[in-house]
Amino acid sequence: MANQTLTLLTLDETAARLRKSPAQLRWMLHQGTAPRSAKIAGRRLFRESDVNEYINQAFEQSAA
């Protein structure tokens, strides 16, 4: 397996990247429309790669 750096983002950091408030991102999580995330040590974290893929998919869908 290649040696990859895994970057984890907090809820606040992810909300900023999506230009949403943290409350809006929490609502997206509740609705099941947010990027993939996991609760690690009691904190909701997002992989940077999942957030980037979420953004890319949104652009692909809007171009279709």
PDB file of C-alpha atoms in Angstrom:
ATOM      1  CA  MET A   1       0.000   0.000   0.000  1.00  0.00           C
ATOM      2  CA  ALA A   2       1.308   3.439  -0.926  1.00  0.00           C
ATOM      3  CA  ASN A   3       2.235   5.807   1.860  1.00  0.00           C
ATOM      4  CA  GLN A   4      -0.557   8.392   1.663  1.00  0.00           C
ATOM      5  CA  THR A   5      -1.238  11.336   3.890  1.00  0.00           C
ATOM      6  CA  LEU A   6      -4.801  11.317   5.170  1.00  0.00           C
ATOM      7  CA  THR A   7      -6.185  14.759   5.922  1.00  0.00           C
ATOM      8  CA  LEU A   8      -9.194  14.912   8.235  1.00  0.00           C
ATOM      9  CA  LEU A   9     -11.402  17.982   8.420  1.00  0.00           C
ATOM     10  CA  THR A  10     -13.589  19.065  11.302  1.00  0.00           C
ATOM     11  CA  LEU A  11     -17.237  19.960  10.860  1.00  0.00           C
ATOM     12  CA  ASP A  12     -16.356  23.672  10.940  1.00  0.00           C
ATOM     13  CA  GLU A  13     -13.589  23.271   8.334  1.00  0.00           C
ATOM     14  CA  THR A  14     -15.866  21.243   6.063  1.00  0.00           C
ATOM     15  CA  ALA A  15     -18.687  23.758   6.417  1.00  0.00           C
ATOM     16  CA  ALA A  16     -16.287  26.549   5.425  1.00  0.00           C
ATOM     17  CA  ARG A  17     -15.170  24.617   2.319  1.00  0.00           C
ATOM     18  CA  LEU A  18     -18.794  24.101   1.306  1.00  0.00           C
ATOM     19  CA  ARG A  19     -19.613  27.728   2.159  1.00  0.00           C
ATOM     20  CA  LYS A  20     -22.243  26.578   4.633  1.00  0.00           C
ATOM     21  CA  SER A  21     -22.694  27.335   8.299  1.00  0.00           C
ATOM     22  CA  PRO A  22     -21.923  24.529  10.734  1.00  0.00           C
ATOM     23  CA  ALA A  23     -25.666  24.339  11.482  1.00  0.00           C
ATOM     24  CA  GLN A  24     -26.445  23.913   7.766  1.00  0.00           C
ATOM     25  CA  LEU A  25     -23.873  21.116   7.524  1.00  0.00           C
ATOM     26  CA  ARG A  26     -25.373  19.404  10.584  1.00  0.00           C
ATOM     27  CA  TRP A  27     -28.774  19.569   8.861  1.00  0.00           C
ATOM     28  CA  MET A  28     -27.247  18.065   5.698  1.00  0.00           C
ATOM     29  CA  LEU A  29     -25.868  15.223   7.849  1.00  0.00           C
ATOM     30  CA  HIS A  30     -29.336  14.690   9.325  1.00  0.00           C
ATOM     31  CA  GLN A  31     -30.868  14.637   5.828  1.00  0.00           C
ATOM     32  CA  GLY A  32     -28.173  12.324   4.454  1.00  0.00           C
ATOM     33  CA  THR A  33     -27.001  14.853   1.847  1.00  0.00           C
ATOM     34  CA  ALA A  34     -23.585  15.720   3.328  1.00  0.00           C
ATOM     35  CA  PRO A  35     -20.200  14.302   2.333  1.00  0.00           C
ATOM     36  CA  ARG A  36     -19.243  11.011   3.992  1.00  0.00           C
ATOM     37  CA  SER A  37     -18.054  11.387   7.560  1.00  0.00           C
ATOM     38  CA  ALA A  38     -17.278   9.352  10.650  1.00  0.00           C
ATOM     39  CA  LYS A  39     -17.367   9.928  14.356  1.00  0.00           C
ATOM     40  CA  ILE A  40     -13.834   9.414  15.660  1.00  0.00           C
ATOM     41  CA  ALA A  41     -13.103   9.850  19.362  1.00  0.00           C
ATOM     42  CA  GLY A  42     -16.444  11.629  19.749  1.00  0.00           C
ATOM     43  CA  ARG A  43     -15.813  14.137  16.948  1.00  0.00           C
ATOM     44  CA  ARG A  44     -17.460  14.246  13.517  1.00  0.00           C
ATOM     45  CA  LEU A  45     -14.647  14.212  10.949  1.00  0.00           C
ATOM     46  CA  PHE A  46     -14.570  14.276   7.164  1.00  0.00           C
ATOM     47  CA  ARG A  47     -11.825  12.992   4.881  1.00  0.00           C
ATOM     48  CA  GLU A  48     -10.610  15.804   2.656  1.00  0.00           C
ATOM     49  CA  SER A  49     -10.764  13.431  -0.329  1.00  0.00           C
ATOM     50  CA  ASP A  50     -14.479  12.724   0.363  1.00  0.00           C
ATOM     51  CA  VAL A  51     -15.256  16.439   0.552  1.00  0.00           C
ATOM     52  CA  ASN A  52     -13.408  17.058  -2.729  1.00  0.00           C
ATOM     53  CA  GLU A  53     -15.285  14.172  -4.384  1.00  0.00           C
ATOM     54  CA  TYR A  54     -18.603  15.566  -3.090  1.00  0.00           C
ATOM     55  CA  ILE A  55     -17.810  18.939  -4.696  1.00  0.00           C
ATOM     56  CA  ASN A  56     -16.675  17.315  -7.969  1.00  0.00           C
ATOM     57  CA  GLN A  57     -19.874  15.244  -8.169  1.00  0.00           C
ATOM     58  CA  ALA A  58     -21.968  18.379  -7.688  1.00  0.00           C
ATOM     59  CA  PHE A  59     -20.245  20.006 -10.664  1.00  0.00           C
ATOM     60  CA  GLU A  60     -20.640  16.862 -12.783  1.00  0.00           C
ATOM     61  CA  GLN A  61     -24.370  16.692 -12.003  1.00  0.00           C
ATOM     62  CA  SER A  62     -24.913  20.344 -12.852  1.00  0.00           C
ATOM     63  CA  ALA A  63     -23.108  19.909 -16.193  1.00  0.00           C
ATOM     64  CA  ALA A  64     -25.347  16.993 -17.218  1.00  0.00           C
TER      65      ALA A  64
END
